[in-house]
Amino acid sequence: MPVRVAVIPAAGLGTRFLPATKVVPKELLPVFDTPSLQHTVDEALGAGIDHIVLVSNRAKPAIETFAEKASGGARITVVYQDAPRGLGHAVECAREQVGDASFAVMLPDELMGDSTHLRDLIADHDATGTATIGLKRVPRNEVSAYGCITPQGVPDATGRVGIRDVVEKPNAVDAPSDLVIIGRYVFGRDVFGHLANLKPAAGGELQLSDAIGNMARTGKVNGVLISCSRHDTGTPLGMLTASIDAALRRKDVSTQLRSWLERRLTS
Ligand code: G1P
């Protein structure tokens, strides 16, 4: 059955973006001229998703307004995670809306250049029936910002690799590989059983990575390496570079921006 539902966790309070997030939720800050969350919604629509479950927080009423006004025609439902109990818990909050169907999870901090990667993950899940996780190879000194996998062998020519285990944000020296999770996942309903059995990790949060690790140790989980461009907008600098990149891709402003940047960088 084609994957039609995507869960987008958006309940965080965006403290890394203060003071910008005093009034405006982080997910609605613009990447150039478009709320960053709209980019995630567009990516979902481009991969065949037609129902989006936004996991928000009652302290962020603007997310509901966005859900009513977002462009593109997707049905958007808002559910709430009012306490910061981790990404695993955020996905659990969407359980009722997701129902029995397979679904995608899309972290809105990660902006993909287009829908190619999500389409690849959905195609792999359709073909294999296993959970399929988006991966990227990063320099060793960056792994500690991510969930990091133990692969089964090396990725094949299409970027597919089995996942043996996952560790959330390891020290670079302890990391099992340089392959990290980049915030795109496709799951069957069985993930909810694993989420329900999670024990809180250090910091008291329920980690989605721990559920994936359990699935990988007791069954089969696939990874697919990303082939399109990507920005991590989890920090103000990442948000800025994503904005510059978005503007450089736009025919109406790219020439002006390019010449301003050249002048600015040589003055
Ligand atoms: C989350 C996940 C982590 C993943 C990352 C991708 O971490 O827990 O496994 O690698 O997103 O951006 P966060 O960045 O929310 O701390």
PDB file of C-alpha atoms and ligand atoms in Angstrom:
ATOM      1  CA  MET A   1       0.000   0.000   0.000  1.00  0.00           C
ATOM      2  CA  PRO A   2       1.447   3.394  -0.932  1.00  0.00           C
ATOM      3  CA  VAL A   3       2.530   5.604   1.969  1.00  0.00           C
ATOM      4  CA  ARG A   4       0.105   8.527   2.228  1.00  0.00           C
ATOM      5  CA  VAL A   5       0.632   9.839   5.786  1.00  0.00           C
ATOM      6  CA  ALA A   6       3.559  11.843   7.172  1.00  0.00           C
ATOM      7  CA  VAL A   7       4.155  12.791  10.797  1.00  0.00           C
ATOM      8  CA  ILE A   8       6.040  16.060  11.302  1.00  0.00           C
ATOM      9  CA  PRO A   9       7.197  16.641  14.898  1.00  0.00           C
ATOM     10  CA  ALA A  10       7.043  20.402  15.584  1.00  0.00           C
ATOM     11  CA  ALA A  11       6.509  20.706  19.347  1.00  0.00           C
ATOM     12  CA  GLY A  12       9.943  22.058  20.347  1.00  0.00           C
ATOM     13  CA  LEU A  13      10.178  25.577  21.754  1.00  0.00           C
ATOM     14  CA  GLY A  14      13.089  26.638  19.522  1.00  0.00           C
ATOM     15  CA  THR A  15      15.266  27.986  22.332  1.00  0.00           C
ATOM     16  CA  ARG A  16      18.347  27.919  20.081  1.00  0.00           C
ATOM     17  CA  PHE A  17      16.611  30.558  17.981  1.00  0.00           C
ATOM     18  CA  LEU A  18      15.769  33.055  20.720  1.00  0.00           C
ATOM     19  CA  PRO A  19      14.898  35.897  20.482  1.00  0.00           C
ATOM     20  CA  ALA A  20      13.472  35.104  16.981  1.00  0.00           C
ATOM     21  CA  THR A  21      11.210  32.408  18.485  1.00  0.00           C
ATOM     22  CA  LYS A  22       9.759  34.555  21.287  1.00  0.00           C
ATOM     23  CA  VAL A  23       6.687  35.065  19.091  1.00  0.00           C
ATOM     24  CA  VAL A  24       7.180  33.023  15.912  1.00  0.00           C
ATOM     25  CA  PRO A  25       7.673  29.220  16.122  1.00  0.00           C
ATOM     26  CA  LYS A  26      10.974  28.054  14.671  1.00  0.00           C
ATOM     27  CA  GLU A  27       9.189  26.028  11.984  1.00  0.00           C
ATOM     28  CA  LEU A  28       7.559  29.197  10.650  1.00  0.00           C
ATOM     29  CA  LEU A  29      10.764  31.231  10.345  1.00  0.00           C
ATOM     30  CA  PRO A  30      11.338  31.911   6.657  1.00  0.00           C
ATOM     31  CA  VAL A  31      13.835  30.114   4.497  1.00  0.00           C
ATOM     32  CA  PHE A  32      14.204  33.026   2.091  1.00  0.00           C
ATOM     33  CA  ASP A  33      10.510  33.925   1.565  1.00  0.00           C
ATOM     34  CA  THR A  34       8.741  30.704   2.592  1.00  0.00           C
ATOM     35  CA  PRO A  35       8.089  29.327   6.115  1.00  0.00           C
ATOM     36  CA  SER A  36      10.509  26.457   6.569  1.00  0.00           C
ATOM     37  CA  LEU A  37       7.606  24.133   7.449  1.00  0.00           C
ATOM     38  CA  GLN A  38       6.030  24.821   4.054  1.00  0.00           C
ATOM     39  CA  HIS A  39       9.202  23.411   2.430  1.00  0.00           C
ATOM     40  CA  THR A  40       8.692  20.184   4.436  1.00  0.00           C
ATOM     41  CA  VAL A  41       5.009  20.040   3.447  1.00  0.00           C
ATOM     42  CA  ASP A  42       5.961  20.550  -0.224  1.00  0.00           C
ATOM     43  CA  GLU A  43       8.548  17.766   0.010  1.00  0.00           C
ATOM     44  CA  ALA A  44       5.864  15.444   1.441  1.00  0.00           C
ATOM     45  CA  LEU A  45       3.351  16.316  -1.286  1.00  0.00           C
ATOM     46  CA  GLY A  46       6.012  15.670  -3.944  1.00  0.00           C
ATOM     47  CA  ALA A  47       6.433  12.141  -2.571  1.00  0.00           C
ATOM     48  CA  GLY A  48       2.703  11.303  -2.736  1.00  0.00           C
ATOM     49  CA  ILE A  49       1.741  12.148   0.870  1.00  0.00           C
ATOM     50  CA  ASP A  50      -1.792  13.559   1.230  1.00  0.00           C
ATOM     51  CA  HIS A  51      -2.287  13.612   5.021  1.00  0.00           C
ATOM     52  CA  ILE A  52       0.143  15.366   7.334  1.00  0.00           C
ATOM     53  CA  VAL A  53      -0.010  14.991  11.112  1.00  0.00           C
ATOM     54  CA  LEU A  54       1.727  17.931  12.766  1.00  0.00           C
ATOM     55  CA  VAL A  55       2.781  17.200  16.343  1.00  0.00           C
ATOM     56  CA  SER A  56       2.711  20.619  17.979  1.00  0.00           C
ATOM     57  CA  ASN A  57       2.583  22.234  21.401  1.00  0.00           C
ATOM     58  CA  ARG A  58      -0.290  24.350  22.733  1.00  0.00           C
ATOM     59  CA  ALA A  59       2.244  27.114  23.414  1.00  0.00           C
ATOM     60  CA  LYS A  60       2.599  27.513  19.606  1.00  0.00           C
ATOM     61  CA  PRO A  61      -0.889  28.472  18.308  1.00  0.00           C
ATOM     62  CA  ALA A  62       0.610  29.840  15.052  1.00  0.00           C
ATOM     63  CA  ILE A  63       1.240  26.209  13.974  1.00  0.00           C
ATOM     64  CA  GLU A  64      -2.542  25.691  13.891  1.00  0.00           C
ATOM     65  CA  THR A  65      -2.997  28.796  11.771  1.00  0.00           C
ATOM     66  CA  PHE A  66      -0.324  27.453   9.426  1.00  0.00           C
ATOM     67  CA  ALA A  67      -2.194  24.123   9.221  1.00  0.00           C
ATOM     68  CA  GLU A  68      -5.319  25.979   8.077  1.00  0.00           C
ATOM     69  CA  LYS A  69      -3.499  28.145   5.525  1.00  0.00           C
ATOM     70  CA  ALA A  70      -0.640  25.960   4.225  1.00  0.00           C
ATOM     71  CA  SER A  71      -0.561  25.828   0.448  1.00  0.00           C
ATOM     72  CA  GLY A  72      -0.500  22.703  -1.682  1.00  0.00           C
ATOM     73  CA  GLY A  73      -3.771  21.004  -0.777  1.00  0.00           C
ATOM     74  CA  ALA A  74      -2.670  18.432   1.825  1.00  0.00           C
ATOM     75  CA  ARG A  75      -4.991  17.580   4.707  1.00  0.00           C
ATOM     76  CA  ILE A  76      -3.152  18.714   7.839  1.00  0.00           C
ATOM     77  CA  THR A  77      -4.164  17.492  11.297  1.00  0.00           C
ATOM     78  CA  VAL A  78      -2.627  18.924  14.478  1.00  0.00           C
ATOM     79  CA  VAL A  79      -2.024  16.797  17.574  1.00  0.00           C
ATOM     80  CA  TYR A  80      -0.232  17.873  20.746  1.00  0.00           C
ATOM     81  CA  GLN A  81       2.861  16.903  22.694  1.00  0.00           C
ATOM     82  CA  ASP A  82       2.713  19.299  25.598  1.00  0.00           C
ATOM     83  CA  ALA A  83       5.751  18.022  27.497  1.00  0.00           C
ATOM     84  CA  PRO A  84       9.239  17.644  25.956  1.00  0.00           C
ATOM     85  CA  ARG A  85       9.418  13.850  26.298  1.00  0.00           C
ATOM     86  CA  GLY A  86      11.518  13.166  23.209  1.00  0.00           C
ATOM     87  CA  LEU A  87      11.150  12.340  19.523  1.00  0.00           C
ATOM     88  CA  GLY A  88       9.919   8.800  20.185  1.00  0.00           C
ATOM     89  CA  HIS A  89       7.115  10.189  22.335  1.00  0.00           C
ATOM     90  CA  ALA A  90       6.288  12.832  19.675  1.00  0.00           C
ATOM     91  CA  VAL A  91       5.738  10.086  17.083  1.00  0.00           C
ATOM     92  CA  GLU A  92       3.620   8.118  19.585  1.00  0.00           C
ATOM     93  CA  CYS A  93       1.387  11.197  19.991  1.00  0.00           C
ATOM     94  CA  ALA A  94       0.374  10.775  16.309  1.00  0.00           C
ATOM     95  CA  ARG A  95      -0.621   7.115  16.688  1.00  0.00           C
ATOM     96  CA  GLU A  96      -4.380   7.574  16.528  1.00  0.00           C
ATOM     97  CA  GLN A  97      -4.199   9.798  13.431  1.00  0.00           C
ATOM     98  CA  VAL A  98      -1.804   7.439  11.652  1.00  0.00           C
ATOM     99  CA  GLY A  99      -3.993   4.362  12.223  1.00  0.00           C
ATOM    100  CA  ASP A 100      -2.792   1.058  10.755  1.00  0.00           C
ATOM    101  CA  ALA A 101      -1.089   2.354   7.627  1.00  0.00           C
ATOM    102  CA  SER A 102       2.642   2.717   7.002  1.00  0.00           C
ATOM    103  CA  PHE A 103       3.778   6.308   7.411  1.00  0.00           C
ATOM    104  CA  ALA A 104       6.709   8.679   7.017  1.00  0.00           C
ATOM    105  CA  VAL A 105       8.325  10.750   9.772  1.00  0.00           C
ATOM    106  CA  MET A 106       9.895  14.019   8.608  1.00  0.00           C
ATOM    107  CA  LEU A 107      11.933  16.205  10.942  1.00  0.00           C
ATOM    108  CA  PRO A 108      11.356  19.783   9.795  1.00  0.00           C
ATOM    109  CA  ASP A 109      14.871  20.869  10.891  1.00  0.00           C
ATOM    110  CA  GLU A 110      16.178  19.001   7.900  1.00  0.00           C
ATOM    111  CA  LEU A 111      15.463  20.654   4.555  1.00  0.00           C
ATOM    112  CA  MET A 112      15.851  18.503   1.475  1.00  0.00           C
ATOM    113  CA  GLY A 113      16.410  19.989  -1.976  1.00  0.00           C
ATOM    114  CA  ASP A 114      13.405  18.067  -3.332  1.00  0.00           C
ATOM    115  CA  SER A 115      11.241  14.962  -2.736  1.00  0.00           C
ATOM    116  CA  THR A 116      13.687  12.459  -4.267  1.00  0.00           C
ATOM    117  CA  HIS A 117      14.977  11.086  -0.979  1.00  0.00           C
ATOM    118  CA  LEU A 118      11.555  10.601   0.603  1.00  0.00           C
ATOM    119  CA  ARG A 119      10.330   8.959  -2.607  1.00  0.00           C
ATOM    120  CA  ASP A 120      13.337   6.570  -2.457  1.00  0.00           C
ATOM    121  CA  LEU A 121      12.565   5.644   1.174  1.00  0.00           C
ATOM    122  CA  ILE A 122       8.887   5.036   0.392  1.00  0.00           C
ATOM    123  CA  ALA A 123       9.783   2.892  -2.649  1.00  0.00           C
ATOM    124  CA  ASP A 124      12.179   0.808  -0.519  1.00  0.00           C
ATOM    125  CA  HIS A 125       9.557   0.338   2.205  1.00  0.00           C
ATOM    126  CA  ASP A 126       6.928  -0.619  -0.409  1.00  0.00           C
ATOM    127  CA  ALA A 127       9.283  -3.192  -1.919  1.00  0.00           C
ATOM    128  CA  THR A 128      10.589  -4.727   1.326  1.00  0.00           C
ATOM    129  CA  GLY A 129       7.946  -4.043   3.999  1.00  0.00           C
ATOM    130  CA  THR A 130      10.710  -3.108   6.456  1.00  0.00           C
ATOM    131  CA  ALA A 131      11.317   0.189   8.235  1.00  0.00           C
ATOM    132  CA  THR A 132      13.507   2.338   5.985  1.00  0.00           C
ATOM    133  CA  ILE A 133      15.708   5.112   7.349  1.00  0.00           C
ATOM    134  CA  GLY A 134      17.387   7.993   5.484  1.00  0.00           C
ATOM    135  CA  LEU A 135      21.172   8.142   5.989  1.00  0.00           C
ATOM    136  CA  LYS A 136      24.130  10.324   5.106  1.00  0.00           C
ATOM    137  CA  ARG A 137      27.878   9.866   5.411  1.00  0.00           C
ATOM    138  CA  VAL A 138      29.353  12.770   7.409  1.00  0.00           C
ATOM    139  CA  PRO A 139      32.855  13.679   8.644  1.00  0.00           C
ATOM    140  CA  ARG A 140      33.622  11.759  11.870  1.00  0.00           C
ATOM    141  CA  ASN A 141      33.703  14.949  13.955  1.00  0.00           C
ATOM    142  CA  GLU A 142      30.018  15.596  13.076  1.00  0.00           C
ATOM    143  CA  VAL A 143      28.514  12.233  14.117  1.00  0.00           C
ATOM    144  CA  SER A 144      27.880  13.312  17.717  1.00  0.00           C
ATOM    145  CA  ALA A 145      25.033  15.593  16.547  1.00  0.00           C
ATOM    146  CA  TYR A 146      23.071  12.641  15.104  1.00  0.00           C
ATOM    147  CA  GLY A 147      21.765   9.130  15.491  1.00  0.00           C
ATOM    148  CA  CYS A 148      24.587   6.934  14.157  1.00  0.00           C
ATOM    149  CA  ILE A 149      24.136   3.411  12.728  1.00  0.00           C
ATOM    150  CA  THR A 150      26.069   0.163  12.727  1.00  0.00           C
ATOM    151  CA  PRO A 151      25.763  -0.967   9.089  1.00  0.00           C
ATOM    152  CA  GLN A 152      25.554  -4.548   7.839  1.00  0.00           C
ATOM    153  CA  GLY A 153      28.473  -4.402   5.405  1.00  0.00           C
ATOM    154  CA  VAL A 154      28.844  -1.515   2.967  1.00  0.00           C
ATOM    155  CA  PRO A 155      26.103   0.309   1.032  1.00  0.00           C
ATOM    156  CA  ASP A 156      25.362  -1.156  -2.414  1.00  0.00           C
ATOM    157  CA  ALA A 157      25.550   0.838  -5.661  1.00  0.00           C
ATOM    158  CA  THR A 158      22.059   2.297  -5.033  1.00  0.00           C
ATOM    159  CA  GLY A 159      23.031   3.496  -1.534  1.00  0.00           C
ATOM    160  CA  ARG A 160      21.109   0.756   0.303  1.00  0.00           C
ATOM    161  CA  VAL A 161      22.516  -0.856   3.440  1.00  0.00           C
ATOM    162  CA  GLY A 162      21.076  -2.974   6.250  1.00  0.00           C
ATOM    163  CA  ILE A 163      21.061  -1.426   9.734  1.00  0.00           C
ATOM    164  CA  ARG A 164      22.308  -3.623  12.576  1.00  0.00           C
ATOM    165  CA  ASP A 165      21.985  -1.084  15.416  1.00  0.00           C
ATOM    166  CA  VAL A 166      21.639   2.626  16.221  1.00  0.00           C
ATOM    167  CA  VAL A 167      23.205   4.810  18.888  1.00  0.00           C
ATOM    168  CA  GLU A 168      21.940   8.334  19.534  1.00  0.00           C
ATOM    169  CA  LYS A 169      24.578  11.098  19.472  1.00  0.00           C
ATOM    170  CA  PRO A 170      27.714   9.022  20.268  1.00  0.00           C
ATOM    171  CA  ASN A 171      31.113  10.562  20.991  1.00  0.00           C
ATOM    172  CA  ALA A 172      33.133  10.649  17.773  1.00  0.00           C
ATOM    173  CA  VAL A 173      35.628   8.104  19.181  1.00  0.00           C
ATOM    174  CA  ASP A 174      32.882   5.612  20.155  1.00  0.00           C
ATOM    175  CA  ALA A 175      30.796   6.049  16.980  1.00  0.00           C
ATOM    176  CA  PRO A 176      30.148   2.754  15.157  1.00  0.00           C
ATOM    177  CA  SER A 177      30.399   4.389  11.690  1.00  0.00           C
ATOM    178  CA  ASP A 178      30.184   7.708   9.852  1.00  0.00           C
ATOM    179  CA  LEU A 179      26.631   6.960   8.636  1.00  0.00           C
ATOM    180  CA  VAL A 180      24.025   9.118  10.384  1.00  0.00           C
ATOM    181  CA  ILE A 181      20.237   9.464  10.434  1.00  0.00           C
ATOM    182  CA  ILE A 182      19.035  12.601   8.660  1.00  0.00           C
ATOM    183  CA  GLY A 183      15.463  12.953   9.830  1.00  0.00           C
ATOM    184  CA  ARG A 184      13.539  11.004   7.170  1.00  0.00           C
ATOM    185  CA  TYR A 185      12.018   7.654   8.135  1.00  0.00           C
ATOM    186  CA  VAL A 186       9.311   5.301   6.813  1.00  0.00           C
ATOM    187  CA  PHE A 187       7.721   2.882   9.282  1.00  0.00           C
ATOM    188  CA  GLY A 188       5.050   0.209   9.374  1.00  0.00           C
ATOM    189  CA  ARG A 189       2.602   0.180  12.292  1.00  0.00           C
ATOM    190  CA  ASP A 190       4.914  -2.215  14.210  1.00  0.00           C
ATOM    191  CA  VAL A 191       7.048   0.778  15.250  1.00  0.00           C
ATOM    192  CA  PHE A 192       4.325   1.750  17.736  1.00  0.00           C
ATOM    193  CA  GLY A 193       4.868  -1.525  19.639  1.00  0.00           C
ATOM    194  CA  HIS A 194       8.569  -0.673  19.940  1.00  0.00           C
ATOM    195  CA  LEU A 195       7.785   2.913  20.990  1.00  0.00           C
ATOM    196  CA  ALA A 196       5.381   1.719  23.691  1.00  0.00           C
ATOM    197  CA  ASN A 197       8.157  -0.412  25.228  1.00  0.00           C
ATOM    198  CA  LEU A 198      10.817   2.314  25.276  1.00  0.00           C
ATOM    199  CA  LYS A 199      12.626   3.180  28.483  1.00  0.00           C
ATOM    200  CA  PRO A 200      13.615   6.837  28.941  1.00  0.00           C
ATOM    201  CA  ALA A 201      17.174   7.563  27.786  1.00  0.00           C
ATOM    202  CA  ALA A 202      19.596   9.871  29.611  1.00  0.00           C
ATOM    203  CA  GLY A 203      17.735  13.175  30.043  1.00  0.00           C
ATOM    204  CA  GLY A 204      14.430  11.334  30.502  1.00  0.00           C
ATOM    205  CA  GLU A 205      13.428  11.436  26.821  1.00  0.00           C
ATOM    206  CA  LEU A 206      12.030   8.580  24.742  1.00  0.00           C
ATOM    207  CA  GLN A 207      14.338   8.324  21.736  1.00  0.00           C
ATOM    208  CA  LEU A 208      13.087   7.273  18.304  1.00  0.00           C
ATOM    209  CA  SER A 209      16.630   5.980  17.664  1.00  0.00           C
ATOM    210  CA  ASP A 210      16.253   3.494  20.550  1.00  0.00           C
ATOM    211  CA  ALA A 211      13.067   2.101  18.957  1.00  0.00           C
ATOM    212  CA  ILE A 212      14.890   1.748  15.615  1.00  0.00           C
ATOM    213  CA  GLY A 213      17.793   0.024  17.399  1.00  0.00           C
ATOM    214  CA  ASN A 214      15.337  -2.467  18.966  1.00  0.00           C
ATOM    215  CA  MET A 215      13.733  -3.109  15.564  1.00  0.00           C
ATOM    216  CA  ALA A 216      17.160  -3.630  13.960  1.00  0.00           C
ATOM    217  CA  ARG A 217      18.325  -6.045  16.663  1.00  0.00           C
ATOM    218  CA  THR A 218      15.163  -8.149  16.529  1.00  0.00           C
ATOM    219  CA  GLY A 219      14.275  -7.936  12.829  1.00  0.00           C
ATOM    220  CA  LYS A 220      15.231  -6.051   9.713  1.00  0.00           C
ATOM    221  CA  VAL A 221      15.702  -2.312   9.125  1.00  0.00           C
ATOM    222  CA  ASN A 222      16.994  -0.796   5.892  1.00  0.00           C
ATOM    223  CA  GLY A 223      18.979   2.384   5.345  1.00  0.00           C
ATOM    224  CA  VAL A 224      19.116   4.425   2.151  1.00  0.00           C
ATOM    225  CA  LEU A 225      21.800   7.051   1.557  1.00  0.00           C
ATOM    226  CA  ILE A 226      20.538  10.448   0.472  1.00  0.00           C
ATOM    227  CA  SER A 227      21.293  11.497  -3.093  1.00  0.00           C
ATOM    228  CA  CYS A 228      19.785  15.027  -3.141  1.00  0.00           C
ATOM    229  CA  SER A 229      21.080  18.181  -1.430  1.00  0.00           C
ATOM    230  CA  ARG A 230      20.175  18.873   2.215  1.00  0.00           C
ATOM    231  CA  HIS A 231      20.434  21.595   4.865  1.00  0.00           C
ATOM    232  CA  ASP A 232      20.339  21.146   8.637  1.00  0.00           C
ATOM    233  CA  THR A 233      18.364  24.203   9.787  1.00  0.00           C
ATOM    234  CA  GLY A 234      18.575  23.279  13.485  1.00  0.00           C
ATOM    235  CA  THR A 235      20.843  26.275  14.191  1.00  0.00           C
ATOM    236  CA  PRO A 236      20.553  29.950  13.168  1.00  0.00           C
ATOM    237  CA  LEU A 237      23.631  29.568  10.921  1.00  0.00           C
ATOM    238  CA  GLY A 238      22.141  26.494   9.210  1.00  0.00           C
ATOM    239  CA  MET A 239      18.922  28.446   8.661  1.00  0.00           C
ATOM    240  CA  LEU A 240      20.862  31.335   7.104  1.00  0.00           C
ATOM    241  CA  THR A 241      22.820  29.126   4.703  1.00  0.00           C
ATOM    242  CA  ALA A 242      19.583  27.346   3.695  1.00  0.00           C
ATOM    243  CA  SER A 243      18.054  30.763   2.943  1.00  0.00           C
ATOM    244  CA  ILE A 244      21.033  31.853   0.862  1.00  0.00           C
ATOM    245  CA  ASP A 245      20.965  28.562  -1.033  1.00  0.00           C
ATOM    246  CA  ALA A 246      17.200  28.875  -1.652  1.00  0.00           C
ATOM    247  CA  ALA A 247      17.662  32.415  -2.980  1.00  0.00           C
ATOM    248  CA  LEU A 248      20.603  31.370  -5.188  1.00  0.00           C
ATOM    249  CA  ARG A 249      18.308  28.771  -6.799  1.00  0.00           C
ATOM    250  CA  ARG A 250      15.636  31.387  -7.550  1.00  0.00           C
ATOM    251  CA  LYS A 251      15.771  32.876 -11.055  1.00  0.00           C
ATOM    252  CA  ASP A 252      14.178  36.174  -9.901  1.00  0.00           C
ATOM    253  CA  VAL A 253      16.849  37.070  -7.328  1.00  0.00           C
ATOM    254  CA  SER A 254      19.916  34.867  -7.865  1.00  0.00           C
ATOM    255  CA  THR A 255      21.866  37.275 -10.095  1.00  0.00           C
ATOM    256  CA  GLN A 256      21.392  40.190  -7.685  1.00  0.00           C
ATOM    257  CA  LEU A 257      22.283  38.101  -4.642  1.00  0.00           C
ATOM    258  CA  ARG A 258      25.358  36.629  -6.311  1.00  0.00           C
ATOM    259  CA  SER A 259      26.761  40.042  -7.238  1.00  0.00           C
ATOM    260  CA  TRP A 260      25.988  41.455  -3.751  1.00  0.00           C
ATOM    261  CA  LEU A 261      27.780  38.499  -2.127  1.00  0.00           C
ATOM    262  CA  GLU A 262      30.788  38.906  -4.427  1.00  0.00           C
ATOM    263  CA  ARG A 263      31.043  42.622  -3.620  1.00  0.00           C
ATOM    264  CA  ARG A 264      30.505  42.012   0.109  1.00  0.00           C
ATOM    265  CA  LEU A 265      33.124  39.279   0.326  1.00  0.00           C
ATOM    266  CA  THR A 266      35.797  41.300  -1.449  1.00  0.00           C
ATOM    267  CA  SER A 267      35.190  44.638   0.304  1.00  0.00           C
TER     268      SER A 267
HETATM  269  C1  G1P B   1      17.134  14.032  15.862  1.00  0.00           C
HETATM  270  C2  G1P B   1      17.294  12.517  16.047  1.00  0.00           C
HETATM  271  C3  G1P B   1      18.652  12.056  15.501  1.00  0.00           C
HETATM  272  C4  G1P B   1      18.806  12.491  14.048  1.00  0.00           C
HETATM  273  C5  G1P B   1      18.616  14.023  13.937  1.00  0.00           C
HETATM  274  C6  G1P B   1      18.597  14.453  12.477  1.00  0.00           C
HETATM  275  O1  G1P B   1      18.034  14.696  16.726  1.00  0.00           O
HETATM  276  O2  G1P B   1      17.148  12.197  17.412  1.00  0.00           O
HETATM  277  O3  G1P B   1      18.747  10.648  15.585  1.00  0.00           O
HETATM  278  O4  G1P B   1      20.086  12.117  13.574  1.00  0.00           O
HETATM  279  O5  G1P B   1      17.373  14.427  14.517  1.00  0.00           O
HETATM  280  O6  G1P B   1      18.574  15.851  12.381  1.00  0.00           O
HETATM  281  P1  G1P B   1      17.864  16.268  17.078  1.00  0.00           P
HETATM  282  O7  G1P B   1      18.555  17.021  15.964  1.00  0.00           O
HETATM  283  O8  G1P B   1      16.397  16.557  17.115  1.00  0.00           O
HETATM  284  O9  G1P B   1      18.536  16.459  18.395  1.00  0.00           O
END
